[in-house]
């Protein structure tokens, strides 16, 4: 019922519906959640924040420690029209985080503004998994994320990942 009431409101498209921890979701963003709409970055990023909060509330030992990247991360990692790998463009994104103290790293990816994919880095099992909403496979994206993880390890821990241990599941 609450959702129906929001649709019935007469508001400007840019009117904020949710403002939370620096994220604003407008009426226009919310309206894109209707069938056939495009899920906007703002909604994905807010959801990542909410997942992180939920994880932090988990007090039992079964709760996995996760790090959630922004939906803009992969686009910045692969900068420019030619999609060239650029670790320096995202190096600072983890300056306050030791990824290797986490169980998982979640990377939402906007694929050419046409659909969403997700990369799950499981640091416990040394795997990089690629999930695509259209069911397509992209070992290249999984490989890019593994390369970034290795570069982050070298940069922050001064230690390369053991390539024999890691597997790609795309």
Tab-separated table of C-alpha atoms in Angstrom:
chain	number	residue	atom	x	y	z
A	1	UNK	CA	0.000	0.000	0.000
A	2	UNK	CA	2.780	2.389	0.816
A	3	UNK	CA	4.245	2.009	-2.697
A	4	UNK	CA	0.871	2.682	-4.298
A	5	UNK	CA	0.524	5.876	-2.276
A	6	UNK	CA	3.890	7.127	-3.517
A	7	UNK	CA	2.763	6.686	-7.125
A	8	UNK	CA	-0.366	8.690	-6.377
A	9	UNK	CA	1.553	11.671	-5.049
A	10	UNK	CA	1.855	14.700	-7.253
A	11	UNK	CA	5.502	15.639	-6.865
A	12	UNK	CA	8.347	16.928	-9.000
A	13	UNK	CA	10.419	14.125	-10.551
A	14	UNK	CA	13.533	15.419	-8.814
A	15	UNK	CA	11.876	15.472	-5.379
A	16	UNK	CA	13.822	13.314	-2.935
A	17	UNK	CA	11.899	10.390	-1.486
A	18	UNK	CA	14.803	8.928	0.487
A	19	UNK	CA	17.848	10.755	1.817
A	20	UNK	CA	20.162	8.471	3.726
A	21	UNK	CA	23.895	8.600	4.463
A	22	UNK	CA	24.648	10.935	1.577
A	23	UNK	CA	22.460	9.067	-0.924
A	24	UNK	CA	19.342	10.609	-2.380
A	25	UNK	CA	16.725	8.608	-4.223
A	26	UNK	CA	14.309	10.834	-6.094
A	27	UNK	CA	10.768	10.194	-7.255
A	28	UNK	CA	12.182	9.754	-10.769
A	29	UNK	CA	14.656	7.109	-9.519
A	30	UNK	CA	11.874	5.339	-7.684
A	31	UNK	CA	9.580	5.415	-10.724
A	32	UNK	CA	12.221	3.494	-12.672
A	33	UNK	CA	11.477	0.484	-10.478
A	34	UNK	CA	8.266	-0.088	-12.410
A	35	UNK	CA	8.305	-3.004	-14.882
A	36	UNK	CA	10.418	-2.147	-17.922
A	37	UNK	CA	12.310	0.563	-16.036
A	38	UNK	CA	16.058	0.872	-15.564
A	39	UNK	CA	17.420	0.329	-12.067
A	40	UNK	CA	19.446	3.502	-11.411
A	41	UNK	CA	22.883	3.654	-9.775
A	42	UNK	CA	21.468	5.648	-6.858
A	43	UNK	CA	19.149	2.805	-5.865
A	44	UNK	CA	21.888	0.177	-6.255
A	45	UNK	CA	24.349	2.199	-4.160
A	46	UNK	CA	21.780	2.859	-1.432
A	47	UNK	CA	21.032	-0.859	-1.344
A	48	UNK	CA	24.766	-1.607	-0.919
A	49	UNK	CA	24.805	0.747	2.113
A	50	UNK	CA	21.757	-0.979	3.577
A	51	UNK	CA	23.344	-4.410	3.071
A	52	UNK	CA	26.497	-3.208	4.844
A	53	UNK	CA	24.444	-1.940	7.776
A	54	UNK	CA	22.586	-5.230	7.968
A	55	UNK	CA	25.880	-7.114	7.981
A	56	UNK	CA	27.240	-4.883	10.759
A	57	UNK	CA	24.171	-5.584	12.899
A	58	UNK	CA	24.810	-9.329	12.640
A	59	UNK	CA	26.342	-10.311	15.919
A	60	UNK	CA	26.776	-14.024	15.430
A	61	UNK	CA	29.884	-15.683	14.058
A	62	UNK	CA	27.962	-16.930	11.023
A	63	UNK	CA	27.625	-13.420	9.628
A	64	UNK	CA	30.087	-12.925	6.789
A	65	UNK	CA	32.167	-9.789	6.774
A	66	UNK	CA	31.594	-8.125	3.393
A	67	UNK	CA	32.804	-5.024	1.617
A	68	UNK	CA	30.401	-3.453	-0.874
A	69	UNK	CA	31.812	-1.434	-3.755
A	70	UNK	CA	29.976	1.413	-5.469
A	71	UNK	CA	28.218	0.755	-8.756
A	72	UNK	CA	30.621	3.286	-10.272
A	73	UNK	CA	33.710	1.288	-9.282
A	74	UNK	CA	34.081	-0.979	-12.309
A	75	UNK	CA	33.475	1.854	-14.778
A	76	UNK	CA	36.280	3.790	-13.096
A	77	UNK	CA	38.568	0.736	-13.029
A	78	UNK	CA	38.055	0.333	-16.767
A	79	UNK	CA	38.402	3.960	-17.756
A	80	UNK	CA	37.883	5.642	-21.088
A	81	UNK	CA	36.123	4.653	-24.277
A	82	UNK	CA	38.604	1.861	-24.889
A	83	UNK	CA	37.893	0.280	-21.498
A	84	UNK	CA	41.547	0.304	-20.430
A	85	UNK	CA	42.376	-1.139	-17.012
A	86	UNK	CA	43.509	1.645	-14.661
A	87	UNK	CA	44.268	0.667	-11.065
A	88	UNK	CA	45.396	4.208	-10.254
A	89	UNK	CA	41.835	5.397	-10.884
A	90	UNK	CA	40.480	3.296	-8.002
A	91	UNK	CA	43.522	2.928	-5.764
A	92	UNK	CA	42.136	5.337	-3.168
A	93	UNK	CA	38.715	3.632	-3.064
A	94	UNK	CA	40.037	1.131	-0.516
A	95	UNK	CA	42.559	3.289	1.326
A	96	UNK	CA	40.619	2.942	4.610
A	97	UNK	CA	39.710	-0.710	4.090
A	98	UNK	CA	41.775	-3.857	4.245
A	99	UNK	CA	39.854	-6.047	1.823
A	100	UNK	CA	41.752	-9.089	3.007
A	101	UNK	CA	40.146	-8.858	6.445
A	102	UNK	CA	36.785	-9.531	4.786
A	103	UNK	CA	35.110	-12.732	3.674
A	104	UNK	CA	33.619	-11.276	0.510
A	105	UNK	CA	33.746	-8.237	-1.750
A	106	UNK	CA	30.602	-7.370	-3.730
A	107	UNK	CA	30.973	-5.382	-6.971
A	108	UNK	CA	27.776	-4.308	-8.789
A	109	UNK	CA	28.435	-3.530	-12.457
A	110	UNK	CA	26.384	-1.433	-14.847
A	111	UNK	CA	26.865	-3.085	-18.253
A	112	UNK	CA	26.671	-0.369	-20.936
A	113	UNK	CA	23.556	1.135	-19.346
A	114	UNK	CA	21.616	-1.898	-20.569
A	115	UNK	CA	21.611	-4.301	-17.604
A	116	UNK	CA	23.276	-5.164	-14.313
A	117	UNK	CA	25.834	-7.767	-13.370
A	118	UNK	CA	27.552	-8.537	-10.096
A	119	UNK	CA	30.984	-9.848	-9.211
A	120	UNK	CA	31.368	-11.715	-5.951
A	121	UNK	CA	34.920	-12.065	-4.667
A	122	UNK	CA	35.044	-14.820	-2.076
A	123	UNK	CA	38.281	-14.319	-0.187
A	124	UNK	CA	37.791	-17.500	1.857
A	125	UNK	CA	37.541	-19.815	-1.139
A	126	UNK	CA	39.800	-17.687	-3.402
A	127	UNK	CA	37.207	-17.362	-6.144
A	128	UNK	CA	35.819	-14.587	-8.310
A	129	UNK	CA	32.273	-15.243	-9.488
A	130	UNK	CA	30.411	-13.313	-12.164
A	131	UNK	CA	26.606	-13.121	-12.138
A	132	UNK	CA	24.701	-11.502	-14.995
A	133	UNK	CA	21.003	-10.664	-15.033
A	134	UNK	CA	20.835	-11.810	-18.672
A	135	UNK	CA	22.709	-15.019	-18.018
A	136	UNK	CA	25.689	-14.082	-20.185
A	137	UNK	CA	29.219	-15.042	-19.260
A	138	UNK	CA	32.142	-12.641	-18.896
A	139	UNK	CA	35.391	-14.146	-17.784
A	140	UNK	CA	37.032	-10.857	-18.833
A	141	UNK	CA	35.205	-8.866	-16.165
A	142	UNK	CA	35.981	-11.482	-13.519
A	143	UNK	CA	39.630	-11.402	-14.625
A	144	UNK	CA	39.696	-7.563	-14.384
A	145	UNK	CA	38.370	-7.717	-10.812
A	146	UNK	CA	40.935	-10.379	-9.871
A	147	UNK	CA	43.688	-8.208	-11.372
A	148	UNK	CA	42.445	-5.266	-9.289
A	149	UNK	CA	42.418	-7.432	-6.161
A	150	UNK	CA	46.000	-8.511	-6.855
A	151	UNK	CA	47.085	-4.899	-7.454
A	152	UNK	CA	45.390	-3.875	-4.203
A	153	UNK	CA	47.191	-6.678	-2.377
A	154	UNK	CA	50.560	-5.608	-3.800
A	155	UNK	CA	49.830	-1.947	-3.015
A	156	UNK	CA	48.540	-2.417	0.531
A	157	UNK	CA	50.120	-5.694	1.719
A	158	UNK	CA	53.208	-5.765	-0.536
A	159	UNK	CA	52.219	-9.302	-1.468
A	160	UNK	CA	50.960	-10.796	-4.738
A	161	UNK	CA	48.054	-13.210	-4.765
A	162	UNK	CA	48.957	-16.809	-5.512
A	163	UNK	CA	47.471	-17.233	-8.993
A	164	UNK	CA	47.389	-21.015	-8.507
A	165	UNK	CA	44.966	-20.607	-5.591
A	166	UNK	CA	42.466	-18.356	-7.349
A	167	UNK	CA	39.750	-19.478	-9.737
A	168	UNK	CA	37.353	-17.589	-11.963
A	169	UNK	CA	33.728	-18.699	-12.111
A	170	UNK	CA	32.073	-16.806	-14.924
